[in-house]
PDB file of C-alpha atoms in Angstrom:
ATOM      1  CA  ASP A   1     117.512  88.831  29.876  1.00 66.00           C
ATOM      2  CA  GLY A   2     120.459  89.809  32.032  1.00 73.00           C
ATOM      3  CA  GLY A   3     123.188  91.832  30.498  1.00 93.00           C
ATOM      4  CA  ILE A   4     125.160  95.018  30.297  1.00 96.00           C
ATOM      5  CA  THR A   5     123.915  97.955  28.243  1.00 96.00           C
ATOM      6  CA  GLN A   6     125.889 100.863  26.916  1.00 96.00           C
ATOM      7  CA  SER A   7     124.344 103.894  25.346  1.00 91.00           C
ATOM      8  CA  PRO A   8     124.511 105.532  22.964  1.00 92.00           C
ATOM      9  CA  LYS A   9     126.181 103.338  20.355  1.00 93.00           C
ATOM     10  CA  TYR A  10     127.571 106.338  18.477  1.00 95.00           C
ATOM     11  CA  LEU A  11     128.285 109.750  19.979  1.00 94.00           C
ATOM     12  CA  PHE A  12     129.573 112.933  18.457  1.00 93.00           C
ATOM     13  CA  ARG A  13     131.029 115.713  20.543  1.00 91.00           C
ATOM     14  CA  LYS A  14     132.343 119.147  19.812  1.00 91.00           C
ATOM     15  CA  GLU A  15     135.766 120.008  21.102  1.00 89.00           C
ATOM     16  CA  GLY A  16     135.667 121.509  24.564  1.00 89.00           C
ATOM     17  CA  GLN A  17     132.439 119.776  25.609  1.00 92.00           C
ATOM     18  CA  ASN A  18     132.009 117.202  28.331  1.00 94.00           C
ATOM     19  CA  VAL A  19     130.060 114.075  27.434  1.00 95.00           C
ATOM     20  CA  THR A  20     128.741 111.193  29.557  1.00 96.00           C
ATOM     21  CA  LEU A  21     128.616 107.587  28.423  1.00 96.00           C
ATOM     22  CA  SER A  22     126.076 105.349  30.075  1.00 97.00           C
ATOM     23  CA  CYS A  23     126.691 101.822  31.367  1.00 97.00           C
ATOM     24  CA  GLU A  24     123.980  99.795  33.119  1.00 97.00           C
ATOM     25  CA  GLN A  25     124.025  96.158  34.199  1.00 97.00           C
ATOM     26  CA  ASN A  26     121.312  93.938  35.639  1.00 96.00           C
ATOM     27  CA  LEU A  27     123.618  91.022  36.466  1.00 94.00           C
ATOM     28  CA  ASN A  28     124.006  92.026  40.130  1.00 93.00           C
ATOM     29  CA  HIS A  29     127.757  92.257  39.620  1.00 92.00           C
ATOM     30  CA  ASP A  30     129.893  94.107  42.133  1.00 90.00           C
ATOM     31  CA  ALA A  31     132.798  94.994  39.845  1.00 91.00           C
ATOM     32  CA  MET A  32     132.540  97.318  36.848  1.00 94.00           C
ATOM     33  CA  TYR A  33     135.164  98.588  34.437  1.00 95.00           C
ATOM     34  CA  TRP A  34     135.657 101.175  31.701  1.00 97.00           C
ATOM     35  CA  TYR A  35     138.093 100.655  28.841  1.00 97.00           C
ATOM     36  CA  ARG A  36     139.252 102.692  25.904  1.00 97.00           C
ATOM     37  CA  GLN A  37     140.182 101.044  22.608  1.00 97.00           C
ATOM     38  CA  ASP A  38     141.910 102.850  19.754  1.00 95.00           C
ATOM     39  CA  PRO A  39     141.861 101.395  16.219  1.00 90.00           C
ATOM     40  CA  GLY A  40     143.868  98.176  15.996  1.00 86.00           C
ATOM     41  CA  GLN A  41     144.904  98.428  19.628  1.00 89.00           C
ATOM     42  CA  GLY A  42     144.180  96.632  22.875  1.00 92.00           C
ATOM     43  CA  LEU A  43     141.916  97.694  25.724  1.00 95.00           C
ATOM     44  CA  ARG A  44     143.295 100.203  28.182  1.00 95.00           C
ATOM     45  CA  LEU A  45     141.750 100.510  31.615  1.00 94.00           C
ATOM     46  CA  ILE A  46     140.334 103.937  32.482  1.00 97.00           C
ATOM     47  CA  TYR A  47     138.529 103.374  35.798  1.00 96.00           C
ATOM     48  CA  TYR A  48     137.204 100.437  37.755  1.00 94.00           C
ATOM     49  CA  SER A  49     134.924  99.961  40.723  1.00 93.00           C
ATOM     50  CA  GLN A  50     134.480  97.006  43.010  1.00 89.00           C
ATOM     51  CA  ILE A  51     131.762  98.392  45.230  1.00 90.00           C
ATOM     52  CA  VAL A  52     129.173 101.156  45.304  1.00 93.00           C
ATOM     53  CA  ASN A  53     130.556 104.607  46.117  1.00 94.00           C
ATOM     54  CA  ASP A  54     134.117 103.497  45.496  1.00 93.00           C
ATOM     55  CA  PHE A  55     136.270 103.429  42.361  1.00 94.00           C
ATOM     56  CA  GLN A  56     139.899 103.393  41.381  1.00 93.00           C
ATOM     57  CA  LYS A  57     141.908 104.985  38.584  1.00 94.00           C
ATOM     58  CA  GLY A  58     143.147 102.693  35.891  1.00 93.00           C
ATOM     59  CA  ASP A  59     146.109 103.248  33.624  1.00 92.00           C
ATOM     60  CA  ILE A  60     144.721 106.191  31.616  1.00 96.00           C
ATOM     61  CA  ALA A  61     142.337 108.046  33.959  1.00 96.00           C
ATOM     62  CA  GLU A  62     143.422 111.586  33.080  1.00 96.00           C
ATOM     63  CA  GLY A  63     140.623 113.552  31.441  1.00 96.00           C
ATOM     64  CA  TYR A  64     137.927 111.119  32.590  1.00 97.00           C
ATOM     65  CA  SER A  65     135.648 110.892  35.615  1.00 97.00           C
ATOM     66  CA  VAL A  66     133.199 108.276  36.916  1.00 98.00           C
ATOM     67  CA  SER A  67     130.639 107.743  39.626  1.00 97.00           C
ATOM     68  CA  ARG A  68     129.188 104.633  41.236  1.00 97.00           C
ATOM     69  CA  GLU A  69     126.099 105.721  43.135  1.00 97.00           C
ATOM     70  CA  LYS A  70     124.193 102.531  42.320  1.00 96.00           C
ATOM     71  CA  LYS A  71     125.380  98.979  41.893  1.00 96.00           C
ATOM     72  CA  GLU A  72     123.781  98.798  38.449  1.00 97.00           C
ATOM     73  CA  SER A  73     125.257 101.957  36.983  1.00 97.00           C
ATOM     74  CA  PHE A  74     128.779 103.183  36.232  1.00 98.00           C
ATOM     75  CA  PRO A  75     128.666 106.254  33.952  1.00 98.00           C
ATOM     76  CA  LEU A  76     131.843 107.637  32.401  1.00 97.00           C
ATOM     77  CA  THR A  77     132.312 111.347  31.713  1.00 97.00           C
ATOM     78  CA  VAL A  78     134.824 112.343  29.086  1.00 96.00           C
ATOM     79  CA  THR A  79     135.854 115.850  30.026  1.00 94.00           C
ATOM     80  CA  SER A  80     137.280 118.630  27.918  1.00 89.00           C
ATOM     81  CA  ALA A  81     140.626 117.891  29.572  1.00 88.00           C
ATOM     82  CA  GLN A  82     140.907 114.662  27.584  1.00 89.00           C
ATOM     83  CA  LYS A  83     143.116 115.705  24.677  1.00 88.00           C
ATOM     84  CA  ASN A  84     142.296 112.919  22.255  1.00 91.00           C
ATOM     85  CA  PRO A  85     138.890 111.480  23.169  1.00 94.00           C
ATOM     86  CA  THR A  86     137.963 109.916  19.821  1.00 96.00           C
ATOM     87  CA  ALA A  87     137.904 106.160  20.522  1.00 97.00           C
ATOM     88  CA  PHE A  88     135.771 103.103  21.157  1.00 97.00           C
ATOM     89  CA  TYR A  89     134.700 102.827  24.804  1.00 98.00           C
ATOM     90  CA  LEU A  90     133.799  99.519  26.400  1.00 97.00           C
ATOM     91  CA  CYS A  91     132.153  98.924  29.754  1.00 97.00           C
ATOM     92  CA  ALA A  92     132.341  95.582  31.560  1.00 95.00           C
ATOM     93  CA  SER A  93     131.149  93.983  34.768  1.00 94.00           C
ATOM     94  CA  SER A  94     132.088  90.859  36.686  1.00 91.00           C
ATOM     95  CA  GLU A  95     130.885  88.961  39.710  1.00 85.00           C
ATOM     96  CA  GLY A  96     134.224  88.354  41.321  1.00 71.00           C
ATOM     97  CA  ALA A  97     137.922  87.829  40.856  1.00 64.00           C
ATOM     98  CA  GLY A  98     137.645  84.352  39.389  1.00 65.00           C
ATOM     99  CA  THR A  99     134.900  84.955  36.894  1.00 80.00           C
ATOM    100  CA  GLU A 100     134.841  86.394  33.414  1.00 86.00           C
ATOM    101  CA  ALA A 101     133.869  89.953  32.674  1.00 90.00           C
ATOM    102  CA  PHE A 102     130.786  90.606  30.572  1.00 93.00           C
ATOM    103  CA  PHE A 103     130.999  93.467  28.103  1.00 95.00           C
ATOM    104  CA  GLY A 104     128.558  95.927  26.671  1.00 96.00           C
ATOM    105  CA  GLN A 105     128.359  96.600  22.950  1.00 95.00           C
ATOM    106  CA  GLY A 106     130.523  99.697  23.237  1.00 96.00           C
ATOM    107  CA  THR A 107     130.162 103.393  22.458  1.00 97.00           C
ATOM    108  CA  ARG A 108     132.055 104.922  19.570  1.00 96.00           C
ATOM    109  CA  LEU A 109     132.883 108.527  20.443  1.00 96.00           C
ATOM    110  CA  THR A 110     133.964 110.970  17.771  1.00 95.00           C
ATOM    111  CA  VAL A 111     135.079 114.520  18.410  1.00 91.00           C
ATOM    112  CA  VAL A 112     134.082 116.857  15.591  1.00 87.00           C
TER     113      VAL A 112
ATOM    114  CA  ALA B   1     152.966  95.740  38.390  1.00 71.00           C
ATOM    115  CA  GLN B   2     150.599  93.639  36.326  1.00 78.00           C
ATOM    116  CA  LYS B   3     151.479  93.252  32.685  1.00 91.00           C
ATOM    117  CA  ILE B   4     150.201  91.209  29.755  1.00 95.00           C
ATOM    118  CA  THR B   5     152.300  90.710  26.614  1.00 96.00           C
ATOM    119  CA  GLN B   6     151.062  89.390  23.285  1.00 97.00           C
ATOM    120  CA  THR B   7     154.008  89.368  20.901  1.00 96.00           C
ATOM    121  CA  GLN B   8     152.174  88.355  17.713  1.00 96.00           C
ATOM    122  CA  PRO B   9     150.414  91.330  16.107  1.00 94.00           C
ATOM    123  CA  GLY B  10     149.015  89.073  13.367  1.00 96.00           C
ATOM    124  CA  MET B  11     148.735  85.373  12.620  1.00 96.00           C
ATOM    125  CA  PHE B  12     147.582  83.387   9.601  1.00 96.00           C
ATOM    126  CA  VAL B  13     146.255  79.849   9.648  1.00 97.00           C
ATOM    127  CA  GLN B  14     144.743  77.517   7.094  1.00 97.00           C
ATOM    128  CA  GLU B  15     141.191  76.417   7.693  1.00 97.00           C
ATOM    129  CA  LYS B  16     140.957  73.174   9.729  1.00 97.00           C
ATOM    130  CA  GLU B  17     144.474  73.546  11.108  1.00 98.00           C
ATOM    131  CA  ALA B  18     145.396  74.345  14.706  1.00 98.00           C
ATOM    132  CA  VAL B  19     146.911  77.667  15.779  1.00 98.00           C
ATOM    133  CA  THR B  20     148.564  78.890  18.984  1.00 98.00           C
ATOM    134  CA  LEU B  21     148.297  82.490  20.135  1.00 98.00           C
ATOM    135  CA  ASP B  22     150.962  83.500  22.626  1.00 98.00           C
ATOM    136  CA  CYS B  23     150.452  85.309  25.909  1.00 98.00           C
ATOM    137  CA  THR B  24     152.887  85.989  28.728  1.00 98.00           C
ATOM    138  CA  TYR B  25     152.057  87.777  31.937  1.00 97.00           C
ATOM    139  CA  ASP B  26     153.742  89.330  34.900  1.00 95.00           C
ATOM    140  CA  THR B  27     152.376  89.575  38.403  1.00 90.00           C
ATOM    141  CA  SER B  28     153.706  89.356  41.919  1.00 87.00           C
ATOM    142  CA  ASP B  29     150.490  87.829  43.237  1.00 86.00           C
ATOM    143  CA  GLN B  30     149.996  84.118  43.801  1.00 87.00           C
ATOM    144  CA  SER B  31     146.274  84.287  43.114  1.00 87.00           C
ATOM    145  CA  TYR B  32     145.169  85.482  39.700  1.00 90.00           C
ATOM    146  CA  GLY B  33     142.993  84.585  36.755  1.00 92.00           C
ATOM    147  CA  LEU B  34     143.783  84.503  33.061  1.00 94.00           C
ATOM    148  CA  PHE B  35     141.202  85.035  30.333  1.00 95.00           C
ATOM    149  CA  TRP B  36     140.987  84.979  26.573  1.00 97.00           C
ATOM    150  CA  TYR B  37     138.497  87.052  24.610  1.00 97.00           C
ATOM    151  CA  LYS B  38     137.624  87.215  20.924  1.00 98.00           C
ATOM    152  CA  GLN B  39     136.671  90.492  19.267  1.00 97.00           C
ATOM    153  CA  PRO B  40     135.133  90.250  15.780  1.00 96.00           C
ATOM    154  CA  SER B  41     134.967  93.292  13.529  1.00 93.00           C
ATOM    155  CA  SER B  42     131.620  94.206  15.124  1.00 91.00           C
ATOM    156  CA  GLY B  43     133.513  95.202  18.272  1.00 93.00           C
ATOM    157  CA  GLU B  44     131.779  92.954  20.791  1.00 92.00           C
ATOM    158  CA  MET B  45     133.962  91.092  23.294  1.00 95.00           C
ATOM    159  CA  ILE B  46     133.309  87.360  23.459  1.00 96.00           C
ATOM    160  CA  PHE B  47     134.635  85.395  26.427  1.00 95.00           C
ATOM    161  CA  LEU B  48     136.404  82.197  25.365  1.00 97.00           C
ATOM    162  CA  ILE B  49     138.197  80.555  28.259  1.00 96.00           C
ATOM    163  CA  TYR B  50     139.413  81.049  31.844  1.00 94.00           C
ATOM    164  CA  GLN B  51     142.346  79.636  33.813  1.00 94.00           C
ATOM    165  CA  GLY B  52     142.850  80.161  37.532  1.00 91.00           C
ATOM    166  CA  SER B  53     146.368  80.312  38.892  1.00 92.00           C
ATOM    167  CA  TYR B  54     145.700  77.381  41.204  1.00 91.00           C
ATOM    168  CA  ASP B  55     144.086  75.205  38.553  1.00 90.00           C
ATOM    169  CA  GLU B  56     146.334  72.238  37.905  1.00 88.00           C
ATOM    170  CA  GLN B  57     144.634  71.171  34.696  1.00 94.00           C
ATOM    171  CA  ASN B  58     144.745  73.233  31.530  1.00 96.00           C
ATOM    172  CA  ALA B  59     141.348  74.765  30.773  1.00 96.00           C
ATOM    173  CA  THR B  60     139.442  73.569  27.721  1.00 97.00           C
ATOM    174  CA  GLU B  61     136.225  74.840  26.106  1.00 96.00           C
ATOM    175  CA  GLY B  62     135.265  73.076  22.922  1.00 97.00           C
ATOM    176  CA  ARG B  63     137.889  73.894  20.283  1.00 98.00           C
ATOM    177  CA  TYR B  64     139.709  76.242  22.658  1.00 98.00           C
ATOM    178  CA  SER B  65     142.344  75.164  25.136  1.00 98.00           C
ATOM    179  CA  LEU B  66     144.686  77.156  27.289  1.00 97.00           C
ATOM    180  CA  ASN B  67     148.278  75.966  27.566  1.00 97.00           C
ATOM    181  CA  PHE B  68     149.110  77.196  31.072  1.00 97.00           C
ATOM    182  CA  GLN B  69     152.767  77.127  32.070  1.00 96.00           C
ATOM    183  CA  LYS B  70     152.923  78.800  35.446  1.00 95.00           C
ATOM    184  CA  ALA B  71     156.686  78.748  35.910  1.00 94.00           C
ATOM    185  CA  ARG B  72     157.149  80.436  32.539  1.00 96.00           C
ATOM    186  CA  LYS B  73     154.206  82.778  33.184  1.00 96.00           C
ATOM    187  CA  SER B  74     152.619  81.918  29.890  1.00 97.00           C
ATOM    188  CA  ALA B  75     148.987  81.268  28.987  1.00 98.00           C
ATOM    189  CA  ASN B  76     148.820  80.477  25.294  1.00 98.00           C
ATOM    190  CA  LEU B  77     145.500  79.925  23.546  1.00 98.00           C
ATOM    191  CA  VAL B  78     145.250  76.943  21.227  1.00 98.00           C
ATOM    192  CA  ILE B  79     142.448  76.882  18.673  1.00 98.00           C
ATOM    193  CA  SER B  80     142.000  73.490  17.046  1.00 97.00           C
ATOM    194  CA  ALA B  81     140.371  72.888  13.665  1.00 96.00           C
ATOM    195  CA  SER B  82     140.252  76.578  12.710  1.00 97.00           C
ATOM    196  CA  GLN B  83     137.138  77.893  11.008  1.00 97.00           C
ATOM    197  CA  LEU B  84     136.654  80.955   8.816  1.00 97.00           C
ATOM    198  CA  GLY B  85     134.550  82.468  11.589  1.00 97.00           C
ATOM    199  CA  ASP B  86     137.559  82.408  13.916  1.00 98.00           C
ATOM    200  CA  SER B  87     139.033  85.381  12.050  1.00 98.00           C
ATOM    201  CA  ALA B  88     139.078  88.160  14.660  1.00 97.00           C
ATOM    202  CA  MET B  89     141.203  89.940  17.244  1.00 97.00           C
ATOM    203  CA  TYR B  90     142.119  87.834  20.266  1.00 98.00           C
ATOM    204  CA  PHE B  91     142.965  89.341  23.629  1.00 97.00           C
ATOM    205  CA  CYS B  92     144.625  87.805  26.636  1.00 97.00           C
ATOM    206  CA  ALA B  93     143.656  89.323  29.986  1.00 96.00           C
ATOM    207  CA  MET B  94     144.574  88.938  33.650  1.00 94.00           C
ATOM    208  CA  ARG B  95     142.981  89.814  36.937  1.00 90.00           C
ATOM    209  CA  GLU B  96     144.695  89.427  40.263  1.00 77.00           C
ATOM    210  CA  GLY B  97     142.488  87.792  42.867  1.00 66.00           C
ATOM    211  CA  ARG B  98     143.336  89.394  46.154  1.00 66.00           C
ATOM    212  CA  PRO B  99     140.311  88.931  48.403  1.00 63.00           C
ATOM    213  CA  GLY B 100     138.939  92.326  49.321  1.00 62.00           C
ATOM    214  CA  GLY B 101     141.575  94.040  47.229  1.00 65.00           C
ATOM    215  CA  TYR B 102     141.318  96.205  44.162  1.00 70.00           C
ATOM    216  CA  ASN B 103     141.630  93.744  41.334  1.00 79.00           C
ATOM    217  CA  LYS B 104     142.395  95.329  38.020  1.00 85.00           C
ATOM    218  CA  LEU B 105     141.423  93.461  34.881  1.00 89.00           C
ATOM    219  CA  ILE B 106     144.040  94.303  32.260  1.00 92.00           C
ATOM    220  CA  PHE B 107     144.412  93.281  28.625  1.00 94.00           C
ATOM    221  CA  GLY B 108     147.227  92.627  26.215  1.00 95.00           C
ATOM    222  CA  ALA B 109     147.586  94.423  22.876  1.00 95.00           C
ATOM    223  CA  GLY B 110     145.887  91.591  21.000  1.00 96.00           C
ATOM    224  CA  THR B 111     146.624  89.290  18.071  1.00 97.00           C
ATOM    225  CA  ARG B 112     144.731  89.524  14.816  1.00 97.00           C
ATOM    226  CA  LEU B 113     144.008  86.047  13.475  1.00 98.00           C
ATOM    227  CA  ALA B 114     143.160  85.474   9.823  1.00 98.00           C
ATOM    228  CA  VAL B 115     141.854  82.054   8.783  1.00 98.00           C
ATOM    229  CA  HIS B 116     142.347  81.247   5.104  1.00 96.00           C
ATOM    230  CA  PRO B 117     140.225  78.742   3.168  1.00 95.00           C
TER     231      PRO B 117
END
């Protein structure tokens, strides 16, 4: 079955550590996105990519980094520079501008 | 700059009645797409309906319809015959459609819908 997979589902991190969230899709989509969601809030765009080896900052990119070495994969690293990383992170992909984005199940990151 | 506004933090509706969730948007582009998603308490994002800026007819998908008023830059979601399972967060989203451009997909703050029996 085609889809988008995020792992892990739950992640705990100590303060000062970097952590990488995985996002893989087998839908052959060009565009991929990372969002952050805080409790009771909307989705805020962190980074997005429309093609391999290229990506753009979203609205809240500070403290995060991404790579897009393969079409299928768009990992997100939450660095120690991110002051308040505890949140729900959602990855999405889409085929083109006029089509809906498909979402993964999300990763809930908690800093302990 | 792109912007999506959902002014209703929470809405209540009686089961079997219709409800309208408001969404206004701002963009300088002529080509764009508008989306509605549902997010149950499990956290998954469920696509509901899509409207293209050049579509003349309002989009419909089963019990969902999108009331698209381009001049007013509004894209309200209408849910007919509400069901208890419709209780969730609802997000309006927009993506500009510039060919070859960097097309952000941005979301509004959401509306929490509660359906009462």
